Tab-separated table of N, CA and C in Angstrom:
chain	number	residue	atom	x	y	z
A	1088	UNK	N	0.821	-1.177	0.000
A	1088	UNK	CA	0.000	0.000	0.000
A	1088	UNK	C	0.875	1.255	0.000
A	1089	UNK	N	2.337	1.130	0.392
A	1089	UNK	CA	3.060	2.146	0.827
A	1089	UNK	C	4.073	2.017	-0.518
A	1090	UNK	N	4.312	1.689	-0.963
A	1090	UNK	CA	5.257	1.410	-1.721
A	1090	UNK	C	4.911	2.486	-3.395
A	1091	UNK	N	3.933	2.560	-3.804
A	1091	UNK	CA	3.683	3.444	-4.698
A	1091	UNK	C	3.713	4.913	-3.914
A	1092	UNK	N	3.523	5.614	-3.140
A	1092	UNK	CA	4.002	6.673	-2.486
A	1092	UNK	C	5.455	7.052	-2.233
A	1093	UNK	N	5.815	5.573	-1.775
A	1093	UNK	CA	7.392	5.764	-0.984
A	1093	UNK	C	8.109	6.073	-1.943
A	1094	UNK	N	7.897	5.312	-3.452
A	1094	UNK	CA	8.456	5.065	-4.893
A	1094	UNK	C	8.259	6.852	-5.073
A	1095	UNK	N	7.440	7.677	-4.987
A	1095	UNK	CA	7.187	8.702	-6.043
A	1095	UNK	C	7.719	9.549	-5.000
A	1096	UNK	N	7.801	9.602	-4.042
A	1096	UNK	CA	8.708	10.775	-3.133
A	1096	UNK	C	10.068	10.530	-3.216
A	1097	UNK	N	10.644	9.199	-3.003
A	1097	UNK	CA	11.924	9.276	-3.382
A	1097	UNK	C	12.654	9.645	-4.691
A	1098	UNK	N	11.785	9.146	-5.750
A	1098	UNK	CA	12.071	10.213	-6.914
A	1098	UNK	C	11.634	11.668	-7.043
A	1099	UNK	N	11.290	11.881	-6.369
A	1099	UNK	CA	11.183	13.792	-6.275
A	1099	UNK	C	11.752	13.960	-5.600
A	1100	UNK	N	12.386	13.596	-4.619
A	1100	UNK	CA	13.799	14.267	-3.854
A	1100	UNK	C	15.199	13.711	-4.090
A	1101	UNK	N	14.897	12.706	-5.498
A	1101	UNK	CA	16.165	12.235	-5.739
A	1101	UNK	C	17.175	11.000	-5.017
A	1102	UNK	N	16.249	10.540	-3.980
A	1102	UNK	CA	16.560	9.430	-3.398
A	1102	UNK	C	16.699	8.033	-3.446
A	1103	UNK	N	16.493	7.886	-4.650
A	1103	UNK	CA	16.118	6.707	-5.135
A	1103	UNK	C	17.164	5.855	-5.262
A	1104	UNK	N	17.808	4.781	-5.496
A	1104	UNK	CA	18.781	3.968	-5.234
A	1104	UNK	C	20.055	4.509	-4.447
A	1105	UNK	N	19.638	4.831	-3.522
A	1105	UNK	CA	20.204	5.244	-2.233
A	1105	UNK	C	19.724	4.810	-0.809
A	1106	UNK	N	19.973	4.205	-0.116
A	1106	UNK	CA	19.981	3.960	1.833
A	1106	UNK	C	18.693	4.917	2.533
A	1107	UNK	N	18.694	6.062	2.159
A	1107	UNK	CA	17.555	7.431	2.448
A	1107	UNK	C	16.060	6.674	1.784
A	1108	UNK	N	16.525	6.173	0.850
A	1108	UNK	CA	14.699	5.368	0.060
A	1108	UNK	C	14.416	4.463	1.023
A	1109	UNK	N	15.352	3.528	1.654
A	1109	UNK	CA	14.333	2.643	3.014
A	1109	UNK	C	14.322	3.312	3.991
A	1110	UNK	N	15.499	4.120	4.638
A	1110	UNK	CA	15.235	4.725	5.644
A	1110	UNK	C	14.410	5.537	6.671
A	1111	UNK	N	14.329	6.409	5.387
A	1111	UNK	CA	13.349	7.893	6.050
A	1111	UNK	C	11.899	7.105	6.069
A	1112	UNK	N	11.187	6.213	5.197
A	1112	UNK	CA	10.014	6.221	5.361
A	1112	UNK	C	9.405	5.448	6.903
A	1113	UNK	N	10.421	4.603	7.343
A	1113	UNK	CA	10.577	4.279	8.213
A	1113	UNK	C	9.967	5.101	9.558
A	1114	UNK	N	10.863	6.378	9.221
A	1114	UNK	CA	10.589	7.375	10.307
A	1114	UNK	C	9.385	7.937	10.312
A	1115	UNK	N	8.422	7.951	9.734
A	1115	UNK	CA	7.356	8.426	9.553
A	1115	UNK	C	6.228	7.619	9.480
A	1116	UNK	N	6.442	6.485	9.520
A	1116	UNK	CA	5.533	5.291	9.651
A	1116	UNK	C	4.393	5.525	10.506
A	1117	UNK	N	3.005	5.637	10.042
A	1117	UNK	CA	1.692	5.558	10.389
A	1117	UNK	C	1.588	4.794	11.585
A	1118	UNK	N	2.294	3.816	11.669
A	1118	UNK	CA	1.504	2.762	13.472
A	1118	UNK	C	2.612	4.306	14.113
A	1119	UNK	N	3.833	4.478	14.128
A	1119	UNK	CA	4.427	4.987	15.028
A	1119	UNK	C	4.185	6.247	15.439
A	1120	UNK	N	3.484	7.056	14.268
A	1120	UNK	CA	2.596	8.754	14.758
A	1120	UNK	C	1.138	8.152	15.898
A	1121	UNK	N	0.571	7.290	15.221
A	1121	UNK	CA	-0.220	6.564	15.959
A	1121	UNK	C	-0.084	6.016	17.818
A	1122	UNK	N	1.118	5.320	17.745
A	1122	UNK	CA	1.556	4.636	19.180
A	1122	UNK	C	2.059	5.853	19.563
A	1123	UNK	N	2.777	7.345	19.218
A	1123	UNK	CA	3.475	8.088	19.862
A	1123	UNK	C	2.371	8.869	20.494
A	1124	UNK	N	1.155	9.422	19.267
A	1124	UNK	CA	0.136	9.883	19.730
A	1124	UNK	C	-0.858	9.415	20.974
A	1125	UNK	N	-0.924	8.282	20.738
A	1125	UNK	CA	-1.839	7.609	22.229
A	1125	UNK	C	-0.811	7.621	23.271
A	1126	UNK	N	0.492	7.672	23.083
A	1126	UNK	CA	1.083	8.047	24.379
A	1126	UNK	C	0.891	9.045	25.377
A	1127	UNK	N	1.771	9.978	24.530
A	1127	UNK	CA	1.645	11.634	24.698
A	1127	UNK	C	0.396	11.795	25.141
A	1128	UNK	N	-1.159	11.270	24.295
A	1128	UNK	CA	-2.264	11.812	25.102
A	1128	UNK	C	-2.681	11.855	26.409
A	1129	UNK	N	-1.372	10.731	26.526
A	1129	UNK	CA	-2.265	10.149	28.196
A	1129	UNK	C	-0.891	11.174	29.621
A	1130	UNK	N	-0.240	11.684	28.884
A	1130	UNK	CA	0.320	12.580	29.811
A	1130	UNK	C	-0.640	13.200	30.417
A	1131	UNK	N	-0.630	13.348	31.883
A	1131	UNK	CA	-1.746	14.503	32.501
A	1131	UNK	C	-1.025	15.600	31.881
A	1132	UNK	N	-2.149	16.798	31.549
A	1132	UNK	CA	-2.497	17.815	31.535
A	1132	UNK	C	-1.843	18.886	32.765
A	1133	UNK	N	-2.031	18.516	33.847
A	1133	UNK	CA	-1.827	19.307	35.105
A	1133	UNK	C	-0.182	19.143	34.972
A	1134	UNK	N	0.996	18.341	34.512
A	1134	UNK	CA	1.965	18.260	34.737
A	1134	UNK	C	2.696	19.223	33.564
A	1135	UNK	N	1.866	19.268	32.681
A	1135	UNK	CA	2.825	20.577	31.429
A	1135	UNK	C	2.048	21.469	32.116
A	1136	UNK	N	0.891	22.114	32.646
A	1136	UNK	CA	0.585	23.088	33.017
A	1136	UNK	C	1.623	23.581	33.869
A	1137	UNK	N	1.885	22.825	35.051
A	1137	UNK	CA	2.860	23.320	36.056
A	1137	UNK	C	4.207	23.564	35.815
A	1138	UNK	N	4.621	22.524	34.529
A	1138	UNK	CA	6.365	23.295	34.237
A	1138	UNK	C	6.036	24.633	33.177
A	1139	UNK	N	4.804	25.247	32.786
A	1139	UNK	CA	4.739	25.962	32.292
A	1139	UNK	C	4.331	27.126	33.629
A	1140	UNK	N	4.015	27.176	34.298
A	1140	UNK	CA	3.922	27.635	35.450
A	1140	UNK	C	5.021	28.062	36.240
A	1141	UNK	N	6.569	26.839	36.251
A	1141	UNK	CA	7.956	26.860	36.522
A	1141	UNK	C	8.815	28.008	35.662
A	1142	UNK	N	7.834	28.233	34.107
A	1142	UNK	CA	8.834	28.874	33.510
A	1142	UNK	C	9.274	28.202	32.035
A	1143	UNK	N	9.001	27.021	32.130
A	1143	UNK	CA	9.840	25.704	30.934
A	1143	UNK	C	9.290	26.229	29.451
A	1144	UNK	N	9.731	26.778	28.954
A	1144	UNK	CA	9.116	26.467	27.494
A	1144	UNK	C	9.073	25.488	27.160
A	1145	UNK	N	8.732	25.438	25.729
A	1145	UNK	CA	7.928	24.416	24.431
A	1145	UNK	C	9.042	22.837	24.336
A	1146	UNK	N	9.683	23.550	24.367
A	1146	UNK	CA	11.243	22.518	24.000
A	1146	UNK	C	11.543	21.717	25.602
A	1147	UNK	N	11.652	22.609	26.219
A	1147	UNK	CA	11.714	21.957	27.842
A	1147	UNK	C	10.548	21.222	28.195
A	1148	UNK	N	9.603	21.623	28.093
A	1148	UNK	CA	8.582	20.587	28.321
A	1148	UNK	C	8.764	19.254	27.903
A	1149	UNK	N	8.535	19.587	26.209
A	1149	UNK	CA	8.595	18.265	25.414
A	1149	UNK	C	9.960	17.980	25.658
A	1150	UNK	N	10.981	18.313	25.782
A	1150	UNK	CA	12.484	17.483	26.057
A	1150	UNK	C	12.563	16.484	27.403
A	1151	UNK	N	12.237	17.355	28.606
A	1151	UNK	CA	12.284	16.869	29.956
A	1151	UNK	C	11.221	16.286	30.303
A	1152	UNK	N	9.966	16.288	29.947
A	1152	UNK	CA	9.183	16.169	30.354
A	1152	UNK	C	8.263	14.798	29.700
A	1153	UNK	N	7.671	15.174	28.354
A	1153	UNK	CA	6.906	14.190	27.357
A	1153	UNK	C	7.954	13.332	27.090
A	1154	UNK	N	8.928	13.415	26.486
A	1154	UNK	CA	10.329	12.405	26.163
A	1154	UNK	C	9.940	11.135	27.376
A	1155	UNK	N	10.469	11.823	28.337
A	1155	UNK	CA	11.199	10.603	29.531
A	1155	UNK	C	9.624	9.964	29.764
A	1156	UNK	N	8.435	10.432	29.460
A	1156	UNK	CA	7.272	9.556	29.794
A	1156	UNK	C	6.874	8.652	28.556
A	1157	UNK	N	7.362	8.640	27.747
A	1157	UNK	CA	6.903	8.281	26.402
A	1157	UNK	C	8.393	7.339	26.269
A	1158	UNK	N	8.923	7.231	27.242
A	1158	UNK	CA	10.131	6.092	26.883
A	1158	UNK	C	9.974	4.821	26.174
A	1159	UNK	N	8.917	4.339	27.215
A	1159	UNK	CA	8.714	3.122	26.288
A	1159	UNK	C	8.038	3.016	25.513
A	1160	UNK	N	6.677	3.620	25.017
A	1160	UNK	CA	6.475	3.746	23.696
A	1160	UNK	C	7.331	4.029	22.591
A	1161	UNK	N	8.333	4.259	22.840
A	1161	UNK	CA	9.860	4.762	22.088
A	1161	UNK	C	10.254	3.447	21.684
A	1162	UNK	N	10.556	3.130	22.886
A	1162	UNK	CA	11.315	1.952	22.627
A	1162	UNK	C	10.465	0.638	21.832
A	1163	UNK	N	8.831	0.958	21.795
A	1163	UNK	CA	8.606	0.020	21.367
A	1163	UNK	C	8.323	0.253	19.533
A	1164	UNK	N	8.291	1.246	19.211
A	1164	UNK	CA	8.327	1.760	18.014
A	1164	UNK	C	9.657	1.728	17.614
A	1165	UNK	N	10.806	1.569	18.085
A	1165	UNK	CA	11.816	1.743	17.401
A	1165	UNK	C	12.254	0.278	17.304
A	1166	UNK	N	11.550	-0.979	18.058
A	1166	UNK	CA	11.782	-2.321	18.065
A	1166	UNK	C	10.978	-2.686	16.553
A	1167	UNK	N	9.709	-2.371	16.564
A	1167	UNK	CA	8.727	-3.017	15.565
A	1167	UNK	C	9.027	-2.672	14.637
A	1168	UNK	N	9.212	-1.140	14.309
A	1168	UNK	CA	9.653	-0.599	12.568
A	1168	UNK	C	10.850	-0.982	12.686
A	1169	UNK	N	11.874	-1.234	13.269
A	1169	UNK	CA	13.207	-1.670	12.660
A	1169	UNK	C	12.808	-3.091	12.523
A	1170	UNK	N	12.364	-4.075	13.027
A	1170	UNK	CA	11.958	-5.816	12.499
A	1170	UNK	C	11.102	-5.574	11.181
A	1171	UNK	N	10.253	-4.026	11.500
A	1171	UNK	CA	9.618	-4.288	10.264
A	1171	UNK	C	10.290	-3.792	8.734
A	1172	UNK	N	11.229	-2.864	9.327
A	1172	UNK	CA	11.877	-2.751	7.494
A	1172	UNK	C	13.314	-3.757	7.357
A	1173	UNK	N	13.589	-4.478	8.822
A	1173	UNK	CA	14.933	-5.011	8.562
A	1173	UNK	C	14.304	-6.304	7.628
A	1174	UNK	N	12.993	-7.055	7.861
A	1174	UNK	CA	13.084	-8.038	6.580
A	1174	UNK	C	12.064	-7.471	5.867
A	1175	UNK	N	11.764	-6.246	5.304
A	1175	UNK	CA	11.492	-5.823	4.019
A	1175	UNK	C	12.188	-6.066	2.746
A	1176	UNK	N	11.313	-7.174	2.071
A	1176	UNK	CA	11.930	-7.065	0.688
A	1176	UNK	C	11.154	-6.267	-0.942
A	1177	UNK	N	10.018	-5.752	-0.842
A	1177	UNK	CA	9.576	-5.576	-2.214
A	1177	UNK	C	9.958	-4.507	-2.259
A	1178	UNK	N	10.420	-3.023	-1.193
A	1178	UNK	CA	10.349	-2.128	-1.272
A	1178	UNK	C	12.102	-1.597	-1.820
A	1179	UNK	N	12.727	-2.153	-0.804
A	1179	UNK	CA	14.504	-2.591	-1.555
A	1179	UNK	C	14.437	-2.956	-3.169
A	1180	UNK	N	13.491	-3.972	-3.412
A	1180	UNK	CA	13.795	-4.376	-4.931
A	1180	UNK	C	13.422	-2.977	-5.774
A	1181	UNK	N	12.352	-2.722	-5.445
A	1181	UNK	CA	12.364	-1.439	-6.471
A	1181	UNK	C	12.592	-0.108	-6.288
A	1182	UNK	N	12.657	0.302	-5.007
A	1182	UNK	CA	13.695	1.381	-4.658
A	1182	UNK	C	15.474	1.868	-4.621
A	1183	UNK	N	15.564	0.183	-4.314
A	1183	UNK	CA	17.262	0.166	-4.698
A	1183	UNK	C	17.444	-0.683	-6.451
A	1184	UNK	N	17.829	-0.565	-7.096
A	1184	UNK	CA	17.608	-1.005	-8.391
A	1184	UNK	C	19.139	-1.884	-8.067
A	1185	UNK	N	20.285	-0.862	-7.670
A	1185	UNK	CA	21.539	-1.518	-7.550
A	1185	UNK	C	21.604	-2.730	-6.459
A	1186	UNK	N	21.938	-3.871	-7.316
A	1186	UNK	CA	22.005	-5.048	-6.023
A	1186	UNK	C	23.044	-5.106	-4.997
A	1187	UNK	N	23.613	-4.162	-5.226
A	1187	UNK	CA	25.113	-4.199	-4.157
A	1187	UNK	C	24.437	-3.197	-2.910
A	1188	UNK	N	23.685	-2.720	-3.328
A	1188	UNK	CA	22.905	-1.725	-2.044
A	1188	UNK	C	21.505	-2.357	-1.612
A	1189	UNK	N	21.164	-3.422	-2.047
A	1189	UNK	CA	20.094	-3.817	-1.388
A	1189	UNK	C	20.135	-4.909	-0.173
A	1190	UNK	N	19.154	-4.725	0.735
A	1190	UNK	CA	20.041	-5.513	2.233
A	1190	UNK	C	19.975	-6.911	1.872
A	1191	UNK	N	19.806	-7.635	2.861
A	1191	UNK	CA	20.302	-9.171	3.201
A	1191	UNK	C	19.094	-9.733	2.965
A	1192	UNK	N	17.891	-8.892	3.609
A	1192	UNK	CA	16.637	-9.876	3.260
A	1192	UNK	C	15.887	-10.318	1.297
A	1193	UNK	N	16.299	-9.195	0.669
A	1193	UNK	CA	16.572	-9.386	-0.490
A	1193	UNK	C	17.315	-11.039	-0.891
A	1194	UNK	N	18.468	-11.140	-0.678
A	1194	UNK	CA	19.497	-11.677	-0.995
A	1194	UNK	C	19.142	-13.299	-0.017
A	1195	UNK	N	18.445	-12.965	0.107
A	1195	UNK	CA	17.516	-14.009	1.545
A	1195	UNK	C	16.731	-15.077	0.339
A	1196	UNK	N	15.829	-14.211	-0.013
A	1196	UNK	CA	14.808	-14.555	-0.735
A	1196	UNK	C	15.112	-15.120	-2.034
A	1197	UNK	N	16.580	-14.769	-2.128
A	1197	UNK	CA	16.603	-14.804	-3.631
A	1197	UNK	C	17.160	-16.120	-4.252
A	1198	UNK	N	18.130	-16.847	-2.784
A	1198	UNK	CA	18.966	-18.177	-2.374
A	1198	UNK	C	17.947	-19.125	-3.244
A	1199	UNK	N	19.010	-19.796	-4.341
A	1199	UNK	CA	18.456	-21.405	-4.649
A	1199	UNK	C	18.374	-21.941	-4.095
A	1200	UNK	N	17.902	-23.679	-3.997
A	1200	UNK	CA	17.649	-24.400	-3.106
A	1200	UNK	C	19.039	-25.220	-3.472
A	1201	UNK	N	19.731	-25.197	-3.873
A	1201	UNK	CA	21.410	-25.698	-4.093
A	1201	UNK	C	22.047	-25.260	-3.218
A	1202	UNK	N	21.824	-23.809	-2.804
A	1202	UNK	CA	22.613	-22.806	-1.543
A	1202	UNK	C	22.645	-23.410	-0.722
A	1203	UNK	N	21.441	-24.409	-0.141
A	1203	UNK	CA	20.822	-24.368	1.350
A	1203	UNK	C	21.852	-23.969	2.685
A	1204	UNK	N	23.174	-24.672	2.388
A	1204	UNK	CA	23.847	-24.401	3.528
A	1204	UNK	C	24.197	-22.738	3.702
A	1205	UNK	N	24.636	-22.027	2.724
A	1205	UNK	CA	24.311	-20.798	2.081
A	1205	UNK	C	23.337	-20.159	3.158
A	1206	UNK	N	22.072	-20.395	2.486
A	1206	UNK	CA	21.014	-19.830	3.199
A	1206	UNK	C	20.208	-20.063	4.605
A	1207	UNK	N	21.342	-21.145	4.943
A	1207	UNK	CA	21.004	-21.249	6.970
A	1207	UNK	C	22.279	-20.548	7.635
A	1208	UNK	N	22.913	-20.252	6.771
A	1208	UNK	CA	23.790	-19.586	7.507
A	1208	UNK	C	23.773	-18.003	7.546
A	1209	UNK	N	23.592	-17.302	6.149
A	1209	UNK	CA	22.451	-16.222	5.964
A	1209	UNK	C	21.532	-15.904	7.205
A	1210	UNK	N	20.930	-16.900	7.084
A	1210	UNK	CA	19.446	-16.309	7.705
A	1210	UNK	C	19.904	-16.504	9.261
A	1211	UNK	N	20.943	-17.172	9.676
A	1211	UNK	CA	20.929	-17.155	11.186
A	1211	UNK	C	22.036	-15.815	11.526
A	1212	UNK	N	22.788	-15.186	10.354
A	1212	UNK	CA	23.247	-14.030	10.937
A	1212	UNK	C	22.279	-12.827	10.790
A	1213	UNK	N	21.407	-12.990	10.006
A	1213	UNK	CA	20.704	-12.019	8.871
A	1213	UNK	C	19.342	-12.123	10.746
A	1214	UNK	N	19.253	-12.923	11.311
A	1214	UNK	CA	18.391	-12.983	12.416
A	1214	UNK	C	19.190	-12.413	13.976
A	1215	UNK	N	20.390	-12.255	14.385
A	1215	UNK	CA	20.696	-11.594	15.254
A	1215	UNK	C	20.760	-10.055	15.166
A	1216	UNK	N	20.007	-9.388	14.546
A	1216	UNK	CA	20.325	-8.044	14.906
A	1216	UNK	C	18.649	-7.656	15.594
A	1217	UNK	N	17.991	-8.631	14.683
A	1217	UNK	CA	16.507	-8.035	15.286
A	1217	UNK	C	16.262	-8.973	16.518
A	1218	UNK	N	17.058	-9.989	16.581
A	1218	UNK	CA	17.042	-10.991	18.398
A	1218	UNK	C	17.552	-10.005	19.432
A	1219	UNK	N	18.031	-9.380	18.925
A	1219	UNK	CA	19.450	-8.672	19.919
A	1219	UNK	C	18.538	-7.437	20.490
A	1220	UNK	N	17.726	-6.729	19.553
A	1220	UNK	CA	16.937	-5.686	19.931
A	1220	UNK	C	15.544	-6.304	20.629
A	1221	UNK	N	15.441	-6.888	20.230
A	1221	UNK	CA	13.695	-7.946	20.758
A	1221	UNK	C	14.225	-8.399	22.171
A	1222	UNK	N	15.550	-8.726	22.314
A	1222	UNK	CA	15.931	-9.037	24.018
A	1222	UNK	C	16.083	-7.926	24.923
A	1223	UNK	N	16.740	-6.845	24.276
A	1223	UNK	CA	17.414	-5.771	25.049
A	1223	UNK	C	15.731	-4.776	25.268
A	1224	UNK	N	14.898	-5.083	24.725
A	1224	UNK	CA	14.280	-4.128	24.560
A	1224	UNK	C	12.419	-4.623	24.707
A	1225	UNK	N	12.476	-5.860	25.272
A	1225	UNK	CA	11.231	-6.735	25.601
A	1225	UNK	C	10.668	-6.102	26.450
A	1226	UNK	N	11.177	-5.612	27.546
A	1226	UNK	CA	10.107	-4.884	28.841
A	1226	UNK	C	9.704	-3.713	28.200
A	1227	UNK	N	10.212	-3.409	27.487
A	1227	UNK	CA	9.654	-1.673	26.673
A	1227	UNK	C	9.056	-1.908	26.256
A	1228	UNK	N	8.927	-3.239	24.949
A	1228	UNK	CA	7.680	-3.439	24.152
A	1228	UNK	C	6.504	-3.225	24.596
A	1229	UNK	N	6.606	-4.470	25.750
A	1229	UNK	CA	5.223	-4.450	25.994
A	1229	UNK	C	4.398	-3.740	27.001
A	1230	UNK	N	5.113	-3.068	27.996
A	1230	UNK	CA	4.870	-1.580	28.208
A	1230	UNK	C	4.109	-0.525	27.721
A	1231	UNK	N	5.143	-0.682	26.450
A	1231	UNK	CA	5.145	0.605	25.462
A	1231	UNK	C	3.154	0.184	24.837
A	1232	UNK	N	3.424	-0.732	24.594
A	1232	UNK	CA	2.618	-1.144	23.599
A	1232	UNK	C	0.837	-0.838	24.515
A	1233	UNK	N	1.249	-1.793	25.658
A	1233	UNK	CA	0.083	-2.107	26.617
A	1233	UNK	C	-0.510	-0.837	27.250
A	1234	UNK	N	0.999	0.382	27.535
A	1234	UNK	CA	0.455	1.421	27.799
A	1234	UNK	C	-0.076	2.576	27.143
A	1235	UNK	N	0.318	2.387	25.652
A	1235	UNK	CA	-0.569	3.373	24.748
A	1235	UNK	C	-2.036	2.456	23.954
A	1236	UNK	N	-2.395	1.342	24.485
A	1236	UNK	CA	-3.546	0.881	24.289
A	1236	UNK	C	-4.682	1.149	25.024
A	1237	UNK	N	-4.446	1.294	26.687
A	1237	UNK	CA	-5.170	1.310	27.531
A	1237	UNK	C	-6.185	2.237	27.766
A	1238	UNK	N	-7.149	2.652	28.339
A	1238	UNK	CA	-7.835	3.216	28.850
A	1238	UNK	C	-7.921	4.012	29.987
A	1239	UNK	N	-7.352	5.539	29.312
A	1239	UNK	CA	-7.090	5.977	31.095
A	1239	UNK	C	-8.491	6.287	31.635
A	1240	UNK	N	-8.153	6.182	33.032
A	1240	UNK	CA	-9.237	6.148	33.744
A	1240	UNK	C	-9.511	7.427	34.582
């Protein structure tokens, strides 16, 4: 669904078989305005009133304040969209045209069945970077996740 958009902005800013075509869209990803937004909403009210009360501007607020409460929703958005573009493959194939710049999950998919040893060895390095973040970063998930679902009361 994203991929005819992602395709026509990166060619209007010239990004196109370049690292910036998977990257940036990443950052802007719809669940993550979404999960950041139900965060942030559930900040009380009375607590930016009062550092605005202290004096804090716009930046201090949101720096010191919304940041450090919205941690783990952070952390859990920065777990899911990175698993979710690290094995993205349709969007690499036609955004990166050059195969020397397209990642591993590409090159995943692409393994004959002659490779096999090839492609278990692939896929078990091509699988520690998103294990490594899914461990370090499990209590945030579901935190993150459970606490911008909920229902404040």
């Amino acid at each position: 669904m994203t991929l005819v958009p992602n395709y026509l902005v990166s060619d209007f800013l010239g990004l196109l078989n370049t690292r910036w075509a998977i990257i940036l869209p990443g950052a802007f990803a719809p669940f993550s305005v979404f999960l950041l937004t139900k965060s942030m909403r559930r900040i009380p009210s009375s607590l930016i009133e009062s550092a605005k009360l202290d004096g804090a501007g716009e930046w201090h607020i949101f720096w010191d304040i919304c940041l450090p409460q919205c941690r783990s929703a952070l952390y859990s958005i920065a777990i899911l969209v990175f698993i979710d573009y690290w094995n993205m493959v349709e969007q690499p194939l036609i955004l990166l045209p050059d195969a020397s710049k397209q990642p591993l999950s590409v090159y995943l998919s692409q393994i004959n069945a002659g490779e096999i040893g090839i492609a278990f060895a692939a896929a078990v390095i091509y699988m520690i970077p998103g294990l490594l973040m899914f461990l370090y970063g499990e209590a945030y998930l579901v935190e993150g996740i459970t606490y911008a679902g909920s229902v404040k009361g």
